[in-house]
Coordinates of C-alpha atoms and ligand atoms in Angstrom, one line a residue:
M14 CA -0.5 36.2 -24.4
L15 CA -1.9 36.3 -28.0
T16 CA -3.0 39.7 -28.9
L17 CA -4.7 40.9 -32.5
A18 CA -3.5 44.0 -33.5
I19 CA -5.2 47.0 -36.0
E20 CA -3.2 49.9 -37.7
T21 CA -5.3 52.4 -40.2
S22 CA -3.2 55.6 -39.4
C23 CA -2.7 56.4 -42.8
D24 CA -3.4 54.5 -46.2
E25 CA -2.8 50.9 -45.0
T26 CA -5.3 48.6 -43.3
A27 CA -3.3 46.1 -41.2
A28 CA -4.3 43.6 -38.6
A29 CA -1.5 41.1 -37.3
V30 CA -1.7 38.5 -34.3
V31 CA 1.2 38.0 -32.3
S32 CA 2.0 36.1 -29.4
T33 CA 4.6 36.3 -26.0
T34 CA 7.3 33.6 -26.3
G35 CA 8.7 33.9 -22.9
D36 CA 12.0 34.2 -24.8
A37 CA 13.7 37.6 -23.2
Q38 CA 15.7 38.1 -26.2
R39 CA 13.0 37.3 -28.7
P40 CA 10.4 38.5 -26.6
W41 CA 7.6 38.0 -29.7
R42 CA 6.2 35.5 -32.1
M43 CA 4.7 37.0 -35.5
L44 CA 1.6 34.4 -36.2
S45 CA 0.3 36.5 -38.9
N46 CA 0.5 40.0 -40.4
V47 CA -2.2 41.4 -43.4
I48 CA -1.9 44.5 -45.1
A49 CA -4.1 46.0 -47.6
S50 CA -3.0 48.7 -49.1
Q51 CA -4.7 51.7 -50.9
A52 CA -1.7 52.8 -52.8
D53 CA -3.7 52.1 -56.0
I54 CA -6.4 54.4 -55.2
H55 CA -4.1 57.5 -54.0
R56 CA -1.7 57.1 -56.9
E57 CA -4.4 58.6 -59.1
W58 CA -4.6 61.5 -56.8
G59 CA -0.5 62.1 -56.6
G60 CA -0.9 61.3 -52.4
V61 CA -3.0 60.3 -49.6
V62 CA -6.6 61.6 -50.3
P63 CA -7.7 61.9 -46.3
E64 CA -11.6 61.2 -46.9
L65 CA -10.6 58.1 -49.5
A66 CA -8.5 56.7 -46.8
S67 CA -11.1 56.6 -44.1
R68 CA -13.7 55.2 -46.3
Q69 CA -11.7 52.5 -47.8
H70 CA -10.6 51.4 -44.3
V71 CA -14.3 50.8 -43.7
R72 CA -14.4 48.6 -46.6
D73 CA -11.5 46.3 -45.8
I74 CA -11.4 46.6 -42.1
C75 CA -13.5 43.3 -41.4
G76 CA -11.6 41.1 -44.3
V77 CA -8.3 42.0 -43.2
V78 CA -8.9 40.9 -39.2
E79 CA -10.6 38.0 -40.6
R80 CA -7.9 36.9 -42.3
A81 CA -5.2 37.8 -39.7
L82 CA -7.2 35.6 -37.6
G83 CA -7.4 32.7 -40.2
D84 CA -3.6 32.8 -40.9
A85 CA -2.8 32.5 -37.3
N86 CA -5.0 29.8 -37.1
V87 CA -6.8 31.6 -34.1
T88 CA -10.5 32.7 -33.3
L89 CA -11.4 36.0 -31.4
R90 CA -12.1 33.6 -28.3
D91 CA -8.3 33.2 -28.4
V92 CA -7.0 36.6 -28.2
D93 CA -6.0 38.0 -24.7
A94 CA -6.1 41.4 -25.5
L95 CA -6.3 44.2 -28.3
A96 CA -4.1 46.8 -29.4
V97 CA -4.7 49.7 -31.9
T98 CA -2.6 52.7 -33.3
Q99 CA -4.1 55.7 -31.3
G100 CA -2.2 58.1 -33.4
P101 CA -0.6 60.2 -34.9
G102 CA -2.1 59.9 -38.0
L103 CA -4.9 60.8 -40.0
V104 CA -7.8 61.3 -37.8
G105 CA -10.5 59.9 -39.8
S106 CA -8.2 56.8 -40.4
L107 CA -7.1 56.6 -37.2
L108 CA -10.8 56.5 -36.1
V109 CA -11.9 53.4 -38.3
G110 CA -9.3 51.3 -36.5
V111 CA -9.8 52.7 -33.0
A112 CA -13.9 52.5 -33.2
F113 CA -13.2 49.0 -34.4
A114 CA -11.2 47.4 -31.9
K115 CA -12.8 49.1 -29.0
S116 CA -16.1 47.4 -30.3
L117 CA -14.2 44.3 -30.3
A118 CA -12.9 44.6 -26.9
A119 CA -16.0 45.7 -25.4
A120 CA -18.1 42.8 -27.0
L121 CA -15.3 40.1 -26.2
G122 CA -14.8 41.8 -22.4
K123 CA -10.6 41.6 -23.1
P124 CA -8.7 44.4 -22.7
I125 CA -7.3 46.8 -25.1
V126 CA -4.1 48.9 -25.4
G127 CA -4.1 52.5 -27.4
V128 CA -0.4 52.4 -29.2
H129 CA 1.7 55.5 -30.5
H130 CA 2.4 54.8 -34.2
L131 CA 5.9 55.5 -33.7
A132 CA 6.4 53.2 -30.8
G133 CA 5.6 50.2 -33.3
H134 CA 7.6 51.8 -36.0
I135 CA 10.7 51.3 -33.0
E136 CA 9.5 47.6 -31.9
S137 CA 9.4 46.5 -35.6
I138 CA 13.2 46.4 -35.0
V139 CA 12.7 44.3 -32.0
L140 CA 10.2 42.1 -34.1
E141 CA 12.9 41.3 -36.4
H142 CA 16.2 41.1 -34.8
G143 CA 15.4 40.6 -31.2
E144 CA 16.3 43.5 -28.4
M145 CA 18.5 45.8 -29.4
P146 CA 21.9 46.2 -27.5
L147 CA 20.7 49.7 -25.1
P148 CA 20.7 52.7 -24.8
A149 CA 19.6 52.5 -28.8
V150 CA 19.4 55.5 -31.0
V151 CA 16.5 54.6 -33.5
L152 CA 15.9 56.8 -36.6
V153 CA 12.1 57.0 -37.6
V154 CA 12.2 57.6 -41.2
S155 CA 8.5 57.8 -42.9
G156 CA 6.4 59.9 -45.3
G157 CA 5.0 61.5 -42.2
H158 CA 7.7 61.2 -39.7
T159 CA 11.8 62.0 -39.6
S160 CA 12.8 61.5 -36.1
L161 CA 15.5 60.1 -33.7
Y162 CA 14.9 58.8 -30.3
L163 CA 17.0 57.4 -27.5
V164 CA 15.5 54.0 -26.3
P165 CA 17.2 53.8 -22.6
E166 CA 15.5 50.6 -21.7
Q167 CA 12.8 48.5 -23.1
G168 CA 9.7 49.9 -24.1
R169 CA 10.8 53.9 -23.0
Y170 CA 11.2 56.2 -25.9
Q171 CA 12.4 59.8 -25.9
L172 CA 12.3 62.1 -28.8
V173 CA 16.1 63.6 -29.5
G174 CA 15.6 65.4 -32.8
R175 CA 13.1 65.9 -35.7
T176 CA 12.7 67.3 -38.8
R177 CA 11.9 71.0 -38.6
D178 CA 9.9 70.8 -41.9
D179 CA 8.9 68.1 -43.9
A180 CA 9.8 64.6 -43.3
A181 CA 12.6 62.5 -45.8
G182 CA 9.6 60.8 -47.3
E183 CA 7.5 63.7 -47.8
A184 CA 10.8 65.3 -49.6
Y185 CA 11.1 61.7 -52.0
D186 CA 7.6 62.1 -53.1
K187 CA 7.6 65.8 -53.7
V188 CA 10.5 65.9 -55.7
A189 CA 9.7 62.5 -57.5
K190 CA 6.3 64.8 -58.7
L191 CA 8.5 67.3 -59.9
L192 CA 10.2 65.1 -62.1
G193 CA 7.5 63.2 -63.2
L194 CA 7.5 59.9 -61.4
G195 CA 4.5 59.4 -59.8
Y196 CA 3.5 58.4 -56.4
P197 CA 5.0 57.2 -53.9
G198 CA 8.1 58.9 -55.1
G199 CA 10.8 57.4 -52.8
P200 CA 10.8 53.4 -54.7
A201 CA 11.3 55.3 -58.0
I202 CA 14.1 57.9 -56.9
D203 CA 16.0 54.8 -55.2
R204 CA 15.5 52.7 -58.7
L205 CA 16.8 55.9 -61.0
A206 CA 19.3 56.9 -58.6
K207 CA 21.3 53.8 -59.1
Q208 CA 21.8 54.9 -62.9
G209 CA 22.8 58.4 -62.1
D210 CA 25.9 60.2 -61.1
D211 CA 25.4 61.6 -57.3
R212 CA 27.7 64.5 -57.4
A213 CA 26.5 65.9 -60.7
V214 CA 23.9 68.1 -59.3
D215 CA 24.9 70.5 -56.6
L216 CA 22.3 70.6 -54.2
P217 CA 22.7 72.0 -50.5
R218 CA 23.1 70.1 -47.3
P219 CA 20.8 71.5 -44.6
R220 CA 22.6 73.4 -42.0
F221 CA 21.5 75.2 -38.8
T222 CA 23.6 78.3 -38.3
H223 CA 20.5 80.4 -36.6
P224 CA 19.6 78.5 -33.7
D225 CA 16.5 80.8 -32.5
R226 CA 15.0 79.7 -36.2
N227 CA 12.2 77.8 -36.0
P228 CA 13.5 76.2 -32.6
P229 CA 12.7 72.3 -31.6
P230 CA 9.3 72.0 -29.9
P231 CA 9.6 71.7 -26.0
D232 CA 8.4 68.0 -26.1
L233 CA 12.4 67.3 -27.1
V234 CA 14.5 65.9 -24.7
S235 CA 16.9 68.9 -23.4
G236 CA 20.4 69.0 -22.9
S237 CA 23.5 69.2 -25.4
L238 CA 21.5 67.5 -28.1
G239 CA 18.7 69.9 -28.0
A240 CA 21.0 73.1 -27.4
T241 CA 23.1 72.1 -30.7
H242 CA 20.4 70.9 -32.8
M243 CA 22.7 68.3 -33.7
A244 CA 19.8 66.1 -34.2
D245 CA 17.5 67.9 -36.2
F246 CA 16.4 67.6 -39.7
S247 CA 15.4 69.8 -42.6
F248 CA 14.4 68.6 -45.8
S249 CA 12.1 71.9 -47.5
G250 CA 15.3 73.8 -48.7
L251 CA 16.4 70.9 -50.5
K252 CA 13.2 70.8 -52.3
T253 CA 13.3 74.6 -52.9
A254 CA 16.5 74.0 -54.5
V255 CA 15.5 71.2 -56.8
V256 CA 12.6 73.6 -58.0
R257 CA 15.3 76.4 -58.7
L258 CA 17.3 74.1 -60.9
L259 CA 14.8 72.2 -62.8
E260 CA 13.4 76.2 -63.5
Q261 CA 17.3 77.2 -64.6
R262 CA 16.8 74.0 -66.7
G263 CA 13.6 75.5 -68.5
V264 CA 11.5 72.5 -66.8
A265 CA 7.9 74.5 -66.2
V266 CA 7.6 73.6 -62.4
A267 CA 4.0 73.3 -61.5
T268 CA 3.7 75.6 -58.2
G269 CA 2.1 74.5 -55.3
L270 CA 3.8 70.8 -56.0
T271 CA -0.1 69.7 -56.8
V272 CA 0.0 68.4 -60.3
P273 CA 1.7 65.5 -61.4
R274 CA 4.0 66.4 -64.5
D275 CA 6.2 65.5 -67.3
A276 CA 9.8 66.3 -66.5
G277 CA 9.5 68.0 -70.3
P278 CA 13.1 68.7 -71.7
M279 CA 15.1 66.5 -69.3
S280 CA 16.5 63.4 -70.7
E281 CA 16.7 60.2 -68.6
P282 CA 20.4 60.4 -67.5
E283 CA 19.6 64.3 -66.0
V284 CA 16.7 62.9 -64.4
A285 CA 18.8 59.6 -62.7
D286 CA 21.6 62.5 -62.2
F287 CA 19.0 64.2 -60.3
C288 CA 17.8 61.5 -58.4
A289 CA 21.2 60.3 -57.2
S290 CA 22.3 63.7 -56.0
F291 CA 19.1 64.1 -53.9
Q292 CA 19.1 61.1 -52.7
R293 CA 23.1 61.3 -51.8
V294 CA 22.2 64.4 -49.6
V295 CA 18.8 62.8 -47.9
V296 CA 21.1 59.9 -47.0
E297 CA 23.9 61.8 -45.8
S298 CA 21.9 64.0 -43.8
L299 CA 20.2 61.0 -42.4
V300 CA 23.4 59.1 -41.5
D301 CA 25.3 61.8 -40.1
R302 CA 22.8 62.9 -37.7
T303 CA 21.8 59.7 -36.7
F304 CA 25.2 58.4 -35.8
A305 CA 26.1 62.0 -34.3
A306 CA 23.2 61.5 -31.7
A307 CA 24.5 57.7 -31.1
D308 CA 28.2 59.0 -30.3
A309 CA 26.5 62.1 -28.0
L310 CA 24.6 59.8 -26.4
Q311 CA 27.0 56.8 -26.0
A312 CA 24.3 54.3 -27.6
R313 CA 25.4 50.4 -28.0
S314 CA 23.3 50.1 -31.4
V315 CA 21.4 52.0 -33.9
G316 CA 18.3 51.2 -35.2
I317 CA 16.2 52.2 -38.7
A318 CA 12.7 52.1 -39.1
G319 CA 9.8 53.3 -41.1
G320 CA 9.0 53.6 -45.0
V321 CA 12.6 55.4 -46.4
S322 CA 14.4 52.7 -44.4
A323 CA 13.9 50.6 -47.3
N324 CA 15.8 52.8 -49.3
S325 CA 18.5 51.0 -51.0
R326 CA 21.3 53.8 -50.3
L327 CA 20.5 54.5 -46.6
R328 CA 20.5 50.8 -45.7
A329 CA 23.7 50.4 -47.3
D330 CA 25.5 53.7 -45.9
A331 CA 24.5 52.8 -42.7
A332 CA 25.5 49.7 -42.3
A333 CA 29.0 50.5 -43.6
R334 CA 28.9 53.8 -41.2
G335 CA 28.2 51.3 -38.3
E336 CA 30.8 48.8 -39.3
R337 CA 33.3 51.3 -39.0
E338 CA 32.1 52.9 -35.9
G339 CA 31.8 49.3 -34.2
L340 CA 28.0 50.1 -34.0
P341 CA 25.4 47.2 -34.7
V342 CA 22.8 48.8 -37.1
L343 CA 19.7 46.8 -37.1
I344 CA 16.8 47.6 -39.9
P345 CA 13.8 45.5 -40.5
R346 CA 12.8 43.5 -43.6
I347 CA 11.0 45.8 -46.0
S348 CA 7.6 44.4 -45.2
L349 CA 7.9 45.5 -41.2
S350 CA 9.7 48.7 -42.2
T351 CA 6.7 50.1 -44.2
D352 CA 3.1 50.6 -42.0
N353 CA 1.9 47.2 -40.5
A354 CA 0.0 45.8 -37.5
A355 CA 2.5 43.4 -36.1
M356 CA 4.8 46.2 -35.2
I357 CA 1.3 47.6 -33.4
A358 CA 1.2 44.3 -31.7
A359 CA 4.7 44.4 -30.2
A360 CA 4.7 48.1 -29.1
G361 CA 1.1 46.9 -27.4
L362 CA 2.5 43.6 -25.8
R363 CA 5.4 46.1 -24.1
K364 CA 2.5 47.7 -22.3
L365 CA 0.2 45.0 -21.5
V366 CA 2.7 42.6 -20.0
R367 CA 3.3 45.7 -17.5
G368 CA -0.4 45.5 -17.0
E369 CA -0.9 48.7 -18.7
T370 CA -4.0 49.1 -20.5
S371 CA -6.6 51.6 -21.7
P372 CA -9.8 52.6 -20.9
L373 CA -12.7 52.1 -23.9
D374 CA -13.5 55.9 -23.6
F375 CA -9.8 56.5 -25.4
N376 CA -10.0 58.2 -28.8
A377 CA -7.7 58.6 -32.0
Q378 CA -5.6 61.6 -31.5
A379 CA -4.1 63.1 -35.1
S380 CA -1.1 64.2 -33.0
L381 CA 0.0 62.3 -30.2
V382 CA 3.1 62.8 -27.9
M383 CA 4.8 59.8 -26.9
Ligands
KG4_10 O1 6.1 54.1 -43.3 P1 5.4 54.4 -44.6 O2 5.0 53.3 -45.7 O3 4.4 55.3 -44.1 C1 4.3 56.4 -43.7 O4 4.2 56.4 -42.1 O5 4.6 57.3 -44.1 O6 6.3 55.6 -45.7 C2 5.9 55.8 -46.9 C3 7.3 56.9 -47.4 C4 6.7 57.4 -48.7 O7 7.2 58.7 -48.4 C5 7.5 56.5 -49.7 O8 8.0 57.4 -50.5 C6 9.0 56.3 -48.4 O9 8.5 55.9 -47.6 N1 9.6 55.3 -49.5 C7 10.9 55.3 -49.7 C8 11.1 54.1 -50.1 N2 10.1 53.4 -50.3 C9 9.1 53.5 -49.8 N3 11.6 56.2 -49.8 C10 13.0 56.0 -50.5 N4 13.1 55.0 -50.9 C11 13.0 54.1 -50.9 N5 13.3 52.7 -51.2
ZN11 ZN1 4.4 54.7 -40.1

């Protein structure tokens, strides 16, 4: 089965062609994976501007789809089915991909399936490494999400924990902005952290001593994990701590985190120490909670996907922890960990091979429960 997939949930216009292989261990083959990034457009504004993002998707989508077909050396007639990100994401962005994919499906008379964006991130791991030893615990960590899923069997995903406030990538981007490092902040902090002392700045580790405060949403899997919040994350307190420390050091911090600014009187080594210390706290919190969940749920492997899984310390620390605990840690290559359409094709194929399709009147959904 040959699938053409489209992903436009945020600021990347992406299309890919993926086929089934018939090999149970490595079920899919990626024939093309094309991404038009809008990062240069949004950088000027210090973050993604939704209206600009949807307009740019409209400009880019035809070319991106043509290129994906061309790279795969196939035509629209060869495509057996379409897959498209239905949500969650920016609704204006999602709408461009959904309307385009539905129109193609209607014109070609081919089936279409709407895909949950995070199912795509989870399946990017399988696209890269083949089937994960199950049950698996997967951390999806990006600019929009920090969520832990249990994958009890192929194509089933159960939410077991998630951030109560900011996503990890969002925290990276906000702290980078406070330090005057530009957008997106993750790669800049990752690079500078390598030159800093990760114990130089005393930043708090998130703790959940008040279980009733801001409790997790009801769609979480109940049971011991839900009751103890051992699989929840929180990053907004860390960001506030960075603001306070910068103020103490005489750096004028913009309130509202909207104005890109210069780190002022801080020297470069000081900024590097901030980056290293911030990164240590974020990565320790991600790794600890992921492995605690893996332990509690008796997982046979750990997966990490999403834009923040590009982080060098997260990759290294998770691999080391997995080695110590005898658990395989599976992370896709960077081009598959950030938003792409090949992962949407893979998650779509999970449904399509079971005969699941979406009716042509399905709609884009900014928030979508999996
Ligand atoms: O998955 P993604 O491409 O888009 C979303 O769905 O959000 O993730 C983008 C996020 C941004 O917040 C960016 O700062 C972060 O991933 N990121 C990183 C690194 N590379 C990208 N964060 C930490 N370290 C990195 N090396
Ligand atoms: Zn994503």
